[in-house]
PDB file of C-alpha atoms in Angstrom:
ATOM      1  CA  MET A1052     -15.466  16.332  -7.172  1.00 56.00           C
ATOM      2  CA  ASN A1053     -14.416  17.287  -3.527  1.00 62.00           C
ATOM      3  CA  THR A1054     -15.490  20.958  -2.930  1.00 50.00           C
ATOM      4  CA  THR A1055     -13.859  21.527   0.897  1.00 59.00           C
ATOM      5  CA  SER A1056     -10.597  22.736   1.770  1.00 70.00           C
ATOM      6  CA  THR A1057      -9.334  19.426   3.429  1.00 90.00           C
ATOM      7  CA  ARG A1058      -8.869  16.163   1.352  1.00 97.00           C
ATOM      8  CA  VAL A1059      -8.587  13.334   3.214  1.00 98.00           C
ATOM      9  CA  ALA A1060      -6.796   9.711   2.981  1.00 98.00           C
ATOM     10  CA  ILE A1061      -7.411   6.210   4.221  1.00 98.00           C
ATOM     11  CA  ILE A1062      -3.803   4.165   4.323  1.00 98.00           C
ATOM     12  CA  THR A1063      -3.984   0.324   5.140  1.00 98.00           C
ATOM     13  CA  GLY A1064      -1.226  -0.750   6.932  1.00 96.00           C
ATOM     14  CA  GLY A1065      -0.222   2.780   7.897  1.00 96.00           C
ATOM     15  CA  SER A1066       0.814   1.806  11.331  1.00 95.00           C
ATOM     16  CA  ARG A1067       4.617   1.102  10.417  1.00 93.00           C
ATOM     17  CA  GLY A1068       6.990   0.795   7.243  1.00 93.00           C
ATOM     18  CA  ILE A1069       6.279   2.280   3.874  1.00 96.00           C
ATOM     19  CA  GLY A1070       2.520   2.908   5.250  1.00 96.00           C
ATOM     20  CA  ARG A1071       3.148   4.952   8.448  1.00 97.00           C
ATOM     21  CA  ARG A1072       5.762   7.175   6.407  1.00 97.00           C
ATOM     22  CA  THR A1073       3.185   7.794   3.278  1.00 98.00           C
ATOM     23  CA  ALA A1074       0.579   8.140   6.298  1.00 98.00           C
ATOM     24  CA  GLU A1075       2.716  11.548   7.552  1.00 98.00           C
ATOM     25  CA  ARG A1076       4.013  12.462   3.847  1.00 98.00           C
ATOM     26  CA  LEU A1077       0.645  13.004   2.954  1.00 98.00           C
ATOM     27  CA  ALA A1078      -0.402  14.606   6.344  1.00 98.00           C
ATOM     28  CA  ALA A1079       2.104  17.001   5.693  1.00 97.00           C
ATOM     29  CA  ASP A1080       0.744  17.806   2.298  1.00 97.00           C
ATOM     30  CA  GLY A1081      -1.883  18.833   3.986  1.00 97.00           C
ATOM     31  CA  PHE A1082      -4.523  15.352   4.063  1.00 98.00           C
ATOM     32  CA  ALA A1083      -6.717  14.421   6.950  1.00 98.00           C
ATOM     33  CA  VAL A1084      -5.300  10.644   7.606  1.00 98.00           C
ATOM     34  CA  VAL A1085      -7.380   7.701   8.572  1.00 98.00           C
ATOM     35  CA  VAL A1086      -4.695   5.124   9.918  1.00 98.00           C
ATOM     36  CA  ASN A1087      -5.542   1.632   9.374  1.00 98.00           C
ATOM     37  CA  TYR A1088      -4.226  -1.212  11.543  1.00 97.00           C
ATOM     38  CA  ALA A1089      -4.917  -4.861  12.100  1.00 94.00           C
ATOM     39  CA  ARG A1090      -3.175  -5.195  15.518  1.00 91.00           C
ATOM     40  CA  ASN A1091      -0.405  -3.085  16.985  1.00 92.00           C
ATOM     41  CA  GLU A1092      -2.799  -0.882  18.364  1.00 95.00           C
ATOM     42  CA  ALA A1093       0.554   0.855  20.140  1.00 96.00           C
ATOM     43  CA  GLU A1094       2.296   1.575  17.106  1.00 96.00           C
ATOM     44  CA  ALA A1095      -1.044   3.155  15.507  1.00 97.00           C
ATOM     45  CA  LYS A1096      -1.257   5.409  18.327  1.00 97.00           C
ATOM     46  CA  GLU A1097       2.211   6.415  17.478  1.00 97.00           C
ATOM     47  CA  ALA A1098       1.597   6.923  13.988  1.00 97.00           C
ATOM     48  CA  VAL A1099      -1.349   9.085  14.911  1.00 98.00           C
ATOM     49  CA  ASP A1100       0.847  11.394  17.400  1.00 98.00           C
ATOM     50  CA  ALA A1101       3.503  11.804  14.961  1.00 97.00           C
ATOM     51  CA  ILE A1102       0.825  13.483  12.877  1.00 98.00           C
ATOM     52  CA  THR A1103      -0.687  15.665  15.403  1.00 98.00           C
ATOM     53  CA  ALA A1104       2.602  16.966  16.848  1.00 98.00           C
ATOM     54  CA  ALA A1105       3.829  18.182  13.721  1.00 97.00           C
ATOM     55  CA  GLY A1106       0.059  20.206  13.373  1.00 97.00           C
ATOM     56  CA  GLY A1107      -1.583  17.271  11.065  1.00 98.00           C
ATOM     57  CA  ARG A1108      -4.781  15.497  11.616  1.00 98.00           C
ATOM     58  CA  ALA A1109      -5.133  11.920  12.045  1.00 98.00           C
ATOM     59  CA  ILE A1110      -7.268   8.838  13.419  1.00 98.00           C
ATOM     60  CA  SER A1111      -6.435   5.522  13.705  1.00 98.00           C
ATOM     61  CA  VAL A1112      -9.305   2.433  12.764  1.00 98.00           C
ATOM     62  CA  ARG A1113      -8.456  -1.457  13.209  1.00 98.00           C
ATOM     63  CA  ALA A1114      -9.743  -3.332  10.902  1.00 98.00           C
ATOM     64  CA  ASP A1115      -9.107  -6.697   8.417  1.00 97.00           C
ATOM     65  CA  VAL A1116      -8.071  -5.638   5.114  1.00 98.00           C
ATOM     66  CA  ALA A1117     -10.052  -8.871   4.077  1.00 98.00           C
ATOM     67  CA  ASP A1118     -13.077  -8.564   5.990  1.00 98.00           C
ATOM     68  CA  GLU A1119     -15.845  -6.840   3.972  1.00 97.00           C
ATOM     69  CA  ALA A1120     -17.382  -5.628   7.106  1.00 98.00           C
ATOM     70  CA  ALA A1121     -14.535  -4.560   8.625  1.00 98.00           C
ATOM     71  CA  MET A1122     -13.632  -2.004   5.598  1.00 98.00           C
ATOM     72  CA  GLY A1123     -17.216  -1.053   5.176  1.00 98.00           C
ATOM     73  CA  ALA A1124     -16.896   0.273   8.805  1.00 98.00           C
ATOM     74  CA  LEU A1125     -13.366   2.122   8.096  1.00 98.00           C
ATOM     75  CA  PHE A1126     -14.706   3.842   5.778  1.00 98.00           C
ATOM     76  CA  ASP A1127     -18.017   4.858   7.673  1.00 98.00           C
ATOM     77  CA  ALA A1128     -15.291   6.209  10.388  1.00 98.00           C
ATOM     78  CA  ALA A1129     -12.928   8.417   7.521  1.00 98.00           C
ATOM     79  CA  GLU A1130     -16.335   9.812   6.308  1.00 98.00           C
ATOM     80  CA  GLU A1131     -17.852  10.556   9.644  1.00 98.00           C
ATOM     81  CA  ALA A1132     -14.499  12.617  11.093  1.00 98.00           C
ATOM     82  CA  PHE A1133     -13.685  14.210   8.111  1.00 98.00           C
ATOM     83  CA  GLY A1134     -16.328  14.392   5.437  1.00 97.00           C
ATOM     84  CA  GLY A1135     -15.482  11.949   3.173  1.00 98.00           C
ATOM     85  CA  VAL A1136     -12.810  10.090   1.046  1.00 98.00           C
ATOM     86  CA  ASP A1137     -10.409  11.503  -1.253  1.00 98.00           C
ATOM     87  CA  VAL A1138      -7.149   8.908  -1.410  1.00 98.00           C
ATOM     88  CA  VAL A1139      -6.865   5.316  -0.395  1.00 98.00           C
ATOM     89  CA  VAL A1140      -3.088   4.007  -0.481  1.00 98.00           C
ATOM     90  CA  ASN A1141      -3.475  -0.159  -0.155  1.00 98.00           C
ATOM     91  CA  ALA A1142      -0.248  -0.618   1.949  1.00 97.00           C
ATOM     92  CA  ALA A1143      -1.347  -3.383   4.040  1.00 96.00           C
ATOM     93  CA  GLY A1144       0.680  -6.797   2.801  1.00 94.00           C
ATOM     94  CA  GLN A1145       2.372  -9.924   3.833  1.00 93.00           C
ATOM     95  CA  MET A1146       5.576 -11.614   2.510  1.00 92.00           C
ATOM     96  CA  SER A1147       6.701 -15.232   3.024  1.00 92.00           C
ATOM     97  CA  LEU A1148       9.293 -16.546   0.986  1.00 92.00           C
ATOM     98  CA  SER A1149      10.327 -19.757   0.044  1.00 95.00           C
ATOM     99  CA  PRO A1150      10.713 -22.144  -3.025  1.00 96.00           C
ATOM    100  CA  LEU A1151       7.285 -23.102  -4.533  1.00 97.00           C
ATOM    101  CA  VAL A1152       7.999 -27.002  -3.775  1.00 97.00           C
ATOM    102  CA  ASP A1153       8.439 -25.984   0.109  1.00 96.00           C
ATOM    103  CA  LEU A1154       5.841 -23.489   0.546  1.00 97.00           C
ATOM    104  CA  ASP A1155       3.110 -24.364   3.261  1.00 97.00           C
ATOM    105  CA  LEU A1156      -0.142 -23.684   1.578  1.00 97.00           C
ATOM    106  CA  GLU A1157      -1.373 -22.405   5.006  1.00 97.00           C
ATOM    107  CA  VAL A1158       0.658 -19.813   4.383  1.00 96.00           C
ATOM    108  CA  PHE A1159       0.133 -19.145   1.151  1.00 97.00           C
ATOM    109  CA  ASP A1160      -3.348 -18.768   1.744  1.00 97.00           C
ATOM    110  CA  ARG A1161      -2.984 -16.432   4.563  1.00 97.00           C
ATOM    111  CA  MET A1162      -0.515 -14.050   1.635  1.00 97.00           C
ATOM    112  CA  PHE A1163      -3.324 -14.790  -0.963  1.00 98.00           C
ATOM    113  CA  ARG A1164      -5.687 -13.520   1.974  1.00 98.00           C
ATOM    114  CA  THR A1165      -4.631 -10.073   2.700  1.00 97.00           C
ATOM    115  CA  ASN A1166      -2.705  -9.672  -0.292  1.00 98.00           C
ATOM    116  CA  VAL A1167      -4.990 -10.421  -2.850  1.00 98.00           C
ATOM    117  CA  ARG A1168      -8.556 -10.833  -1.104  1.00 98.00           C
ATOM    118  CA  GLY A1169      -7.554  -7.764   0.992  1.00 98.00           C
ATOM    119  CA  THR A1170      -6.563  -5.113  -2.358  1.00 98.00           C
ATOM    120  CA  PHE A1171     -10.090  -6.361  -4.106  1.00 98.00           C
ATOM    121  CA  VAL A1172     -11.998  -5.603  -0.922  1.00 98.00           C
ATOM    122  CA  VAL A1173     -10.379  -2.295  -0.052  1.00 98.00           C
ATOM    123  CA  ASN A1174     -10.482  -1.497  -3.672  1.00 98.00           C
ATOM    124  CA  GLN A1175     -13.904  -2.299  -3.909  1.00 98.00           C
ATOM    125  CA  GLN A1176     -14.989  -0.060  -0.956  1.00 98.00           C
ATOM    126  CA  ALA A1177     -12.612   3.008  -2.470  1.00 98.00           C
ATOM    127  CA  ALA A1178     -13.960   1.988  -5.829  1.00 98.00           C
ATOM    128  CA  ARG A1179     -17.767   2.940  -4.223  1.00 98.00           C
ATOM    129  CA  ARG A1180     -17.173   6.268  -2.126  1.00 98.00           C
ATOM    130  CA  VAL A1181     -13.625   7.495  -3.459  1.00 98.00           C
ATOM    131  CA  ARG A1182     -14.932  11.281  -4.691  1.00 97.00           C
ATOM    132  CA  GLY A1183     -14.176  12.916  -7.826  1.00 97.00           C
ATOM    133  CA  GLY A1184     -10.474  14.015  -8.554  1.00 97.00           C
ATOM    134  CA  GLY A1185      -9.107  11.477  -6.431  1.00 97.00           C
ATOM    135  CA  ALA A1186      -6.882   8.464  -6.462  1.00 98.00           C
ATOM    136  CA  ILE A1187      -6.874   4.700  -5.397  1.00 98.00           C
ATOM    137  CA  ILE A1188      -2.787   3.691  -4.992  1.00 98.00           C
ATOM    138  CA  ASN A1189      -2.345  -0.393  -4.385  1.00 98.00           C
ATOM    139  CA  PHE A1190       1.423  -1.697  -3.926  1.00 98.00           C
ATOM    140  CA  SER A1191       2.887  -4.215  -5.808  1.00 97.00           C
ATOM    141  CA  THR A1192       6.304  -5.531  -5.836  1.00 95.00           C
ATOM    142  CA  SER A1193       9.419  -4.926  -8.381  1.00 94.00           C
ATOM    143  CA  VAL A1194      10.353  -8.907  -7.489  1.00 93.00           C
ATOM    144  CA  LEU A1195       7.751  -9.745 -10.708  1.00 93.00           C
ATOM    145  CA  GLY A1196      10.323  -8.376 -12.905  1.00 89.00           C
ATOM    146  CA  LEU A1197      13.372  -9.596 -11.018  1.00 89.00           C
ATOM    147  CA  LEU A1198      12.106 -13.251 -11.249  1.00 90.00           C
ATOM    148  CA  LEU A1199      14.075 -14.373  -7.934  1.00 90.00           C
ATOM    149  CA  PRO A1200      13.724 -17.336  -6.832  1.00 94.00           C
ATOM    150  CA  GLY A1201      12.166 -17.881  -3.242  1.00 94.00           C
ATOM    151  CA  TYR A1202       9.196 -15.321  -4.143  1.00 94.00           C
ATOM    152  CA  THR A1203       6.962 -17.765  -5.953  1.00 96.00           C
ATOM    153  CA  GLY A1204       4.009 -17.610  -3.995  1.00 97.00           C
ATOM    154  CA  TYR A1205       4.691 -13.519  -2.704  1.00 96.00           C
ATOM    155  CA  ALA A1206       4.779 -12.451  -6.517  1.00 97.00           C
ATOM    156  CA  ALA A1207       2.081 -14.482  -7.504  1.00 97.00           C
ATOM    157  CA  THR A1208      -0.385 -12.821  -4.834  1.00 98.00           C
ATOM    158  CA  LYS A1209       1.373  -9.113  -6.456  1.00 98.00           C
ATOM    159  CA  GLY A1210       0.370 -10.121  -9.927  1.00 97.00           C
ATOM    160  CA  ALA A1211      -2.686 -10.580  -9.172  1.00 98.00           C
ATOM    161  CA  VAL A1212      -2.840  -7.082  -7.540  1.00 98.00           C
ATOM    162  CA  GLU A1213      -1.348  -5.307 -10.699  1.00 98.00           C
ATOM    163  CA  ALA A1214      -4.527  -6.781 -12.469  1.00 98.00           C
ATOM    164  CA  VAL A1215      -7.201  -5.528 -10.223  1.00 98.00           C
ATOM    165  CA  THR A1216      -5.163  -2.201 -11.069  1.00 98.00           C
ATOM    166  CA  ARG A1217      -4.917  -1.525 -14.173  1.00 98.00           C
ATOM    167  CA  ILE A1218      -8.587  -3.206 -14.754  1.00 98.00           C
ATOM    168  CA  LEU A1219     -10.505  -1.170 -12.544  1.00 98.00           C
ATOM    169  CA  ALA A1220      -8.529   1.660 -13.872  1.00 98.00           C
ATOM    170  CA  ARG A1221     -10.819   1.237 -16.838  1.00 98.00           C
ATOM    171  CA  GLU A1222     -14.082   0.470 -14.938  1.00 98.00           C
ATOM    172  CA  MET A1223     -13.445   3.786 -13.284  1.00 98.00           C
ATOM    173  CA  ARG A1224     -14.157   5.759 -16.338  1.00 98.00           C
ATOM    174  CA  GLY A1225     -16.179   8.697 -16.340  1.00 97.00           C
ATOM    175  CA  ARG A1226     -15.384   8.774 -11.742  1.00 96.00           C
ATOM    176  CA  ASP A1227     -12.380  11.221 -12.506  1.00 97.00           C
ATOM    177  CA  VAL A1228     -10.687   8.783 -10.065  1.00 98.00           C
ATOM    178  CA  SER A1229      -6.999   7.508 -10.585  1.00 98.00           C
ATOM    179  CA  VAL A1230      -6.359   3.784  -9.682  1.00 98.00           C
ATOM    180  CA  ASN A1231      -1.940   2.856  -9.928  1.00 98.00           C
ATOM    181  CA  ALA A1232      -0.054   0.766  -8.121  1.00 98.00           C
ATOM    182  CA  VAL A1233       3.487   1.534  -6.873  1.00 98.00           C
ATOM    183  CA  ALA A1234       6.122  -1.135  -6.954  1.00 97.00           C
ATOM    184  CA  PRO A1235       9.096  -1.174  -4.346  1.00 95.00           C
ATOM    185  CA  GLY A1236      12.421  -2.744  -4.816  1.00 92.00           C
ATOM    186  CA  PRO A1237      14.341  -3.610  -2.093  1.00 91.00           C
ATOM    187  CA  THR A1238      13.101  -0.672   0.647  1.00 93.00           C
ATOM    188  CA  ALA A1239      14.441  -0.415   3.730  1.00 90.00           C
ATOM    189  CA  THR A1240      11.797  -1.938   6.366  1.00 88.00           C
ATOM    190  CA  ALA A1241      11.273  -4.450   9.129  1.00 82.00           C
ATOM    191  CA  LEU A1242       9.499  -6.503   6.537  1.00 78.00           C
ATOM    192  CA  PHE A1243      12.658  -6.370   4.325  1.00 84.00           C
ATOM    193  CA  PHE A1244      15.631  -7.316   7.081  1.00 86.00           C
ATOM    194  CA  GLU A1245      13.694  -9.966   8.358  1.00 83.00           C
ATOM    195  CA  GLY A1246      15.777 -13.483   8.044  1.00 81.00           C
ATOM    196  CA  LYS A1247      18.244 -11.690   5.868  1.00 87.00           C
ATOM    197  CA  ASP A1248      21.876 -11.667   6.694  1.00 89.00           C
ATOM    198  CA  GLU A1249      24.167  -8.870   6.909  1.00 92.00           C
ATOM    199  CA  GLU A1250      25.391 -10.355   3.179  1.00 93.00           C
ATOM    200  CA  THR A1251      21.838 -10.760   1.706  1.00 91.00           C
ATOM    201  CA  VAL A1252      21.409  -7.179   2.583  1.00 92.00           C
ATOM    202  CA  ALA A1253      24.372  -6.026   1.014  1.00 94.00           C
ATOM    203  CA  ARG A1254      23.532  -7.908  -2.185  1.00 92.00           C
ATOM    204  CA  PHE A1255      20.692  -6.433  -2.450  1.00 91.00           C
ATOM    205  CA  ALA A1256      22.040  -3.218  -1.895  1.00 94.00           C
ATOM    206  CA  ALA A1257      24.365  -3.400  -4.496  1.00 94.00           C
ATOM    207  CA  GLN A1258      21.939  -4.135  -7.480  1.00 92.00           C
ATOM    208  CA  PRO A1259      20.089  -1.364  -7.941  1.00 93.00           C
ATOM    209  CA  PRO A1260      22.584   1.449 -10.150  1.00 94.00           C
ATOM    210  CA  LEU A1261      22.048   3.694  -7.345  1.00 94.00           C
ATOM    211  CA  GLU A1262      23.739   1.261  -5.122  1.00 92.00           C
ATOM    212  CA  ARG A1263      21.335   1.663  -2.111  1.00 95.00           C
ATOM    213  CA  LEU A1264      18.372   0.155  -0.847  1.00 95.00           C
ATOM    214  CA  GLY A1265      14.915   2.471  -1.371  1.00 93.00           C
ATOM    215  CA  THR A1266      13.706   4.392   2.046  1.00 95.00           C
ATOM    216  CA  PRO A1267      10.404   4.378   3.122  1.00 95.00           C
ATOM    217  CA  ASP A1268      10.788   7.886   2.058  1.00 96.00           C
ATOM    218  CA  ASP A1269      11.601   7.246  -1.485  1.00 96.00           C
ATOM    219  CA  ILE A1270       8.041   5.298  -1.755  1.00 97.00           C
ATOM    220  CA  ALA A1271       5.963   7.580   0.303  1.00 97.00           C
ATOM    221  CA  GLU A1272       7.699  10.284  -2.663  1.00 97.00           C
ATOM    222  CA  VAL A1273       5.897   7.965  -5.065  1.00 98.00           C
ATOM    223  CA  VAL A1274       2.447   7.982  -3.089  1.00 98.00           C
ATOM    224  CA  ALA A1275       2.287  11.379  -2.201  1.00 98.00           C
ATOM    225  CA  PHE A1276       2.708  12.032  -6.367  1.00 97.00           C
ATOM    226  CA  LEU A1277       0.087   9.840  -7.346  1.00 98.00           C
ATOM    227  CA  ALA A1278      -1.971  11.473  -4.643  1.00 97.00           C
ATOM    228  CA  GLY A1279      -1.622  14.833  -5.786  1.00 93.00           C
ATOM    229  CA  PRO A1280      -2.916  17.246  -7.737  1.00 86.00           C
ATOM    230  CA  GLY A1281      -1.480  15.705 -11.376  1.00 81.00           C
ATOM    231  CA  HIS A1282      -4.080  13.625 -12.118  1.00 85.00           C
ATOM    232  CA  TRP A1283      -3.069  12.378 -15.685  1.00 94.00           C
ATOM    233  CA  VAL A1284      -1.431   9.046 -14.756  1.00 97.00           C
ATOM    234  CA  ASN A1285      -3.939   6.384 -14.201  1.00 97.00           C
ATOM    235  CA  GLY A1286      -3.714   2.632 -14.809  1.00 98.00           C
ATOM    236  CA  GLN A1287      -0.310   2.025 -14.579  1.00 98.00           C
ATOM    237  CA  VAL A1288       2.673   0.192 -12.047  1.00 97.00           C
ATOM    238  CA  ILE A1289       4.889   2.667 -10.996  1.00 97.00           C
ATOM    239  CA  ARG A1290       8.425   0.481 -10.125  1.00 96.00           C
ATOM    240  CA  ALA A1291      10.227   2.259  -7.733  1.00 96.00           C
ATOM    241  CA  ASN A1292      13.110   0.275  -7.356  1.00 95.00           C
ATOM    242  CA  GLY A1293      16.405   2.719  -8.364  1.00 94.00           C
ATOM    243  CA  GLY A1294      16.996   1.442 -11.532  1.00 94.00           C
ATOM    244  CA  LEU A1295      16.306  -2.543 -11.635  1.00 90.00           C
ATOM    245  CA  ALA A1296      14.562  -3.976 -13.774  1.00 73.00           C
TER     246      ALA A1296
END
């Protein structure tokens, strides 16, 4: 159990989109935050600067989620900077859309490497290092319930994420660490808007009973709940999608 006053969170994919908003939200809740990024150092710096300007504590660390040595170094950096790790949010991911029959297998392999191997590697480090009372939070997708054509490869990778999440929650017995996943529906991020025309976006926005797209803030609120002191939700996939299937 962490007996220090400051809790520490690592957010992979924390430099943009849902990951960045989650980093800012957890920092506002008093977490010291480690913003992990893959390539864009400038975006990561912006995220850290925004957190520190608001009075929070944050550092950025570049590392490939699918590289076990790099992930080990990321956790080392968090422990060196802030004394330990209490929450790990694995928000890094790739999405490429295509009917199964047309999907380039090299594209599928890249998605699989980030979304499945990356989740496995991040969770492996988290399972070894997260302190008692902590949380591991993965990202799935509500597409698994919606069964949308064109999402076959992406949904397949996220089905693996859900399996890892549910089983790891049971493997962590006795550690006082919860393991859950958040499965957003259509959310207004650059990743979602890429390749979609206005008509397609409007159609997605009209589908939920709440009749809008989700926002990164909506998803960050769910992550903050799972990362917080209410520790009884465990081994679950929370479908944060405004009422879709």
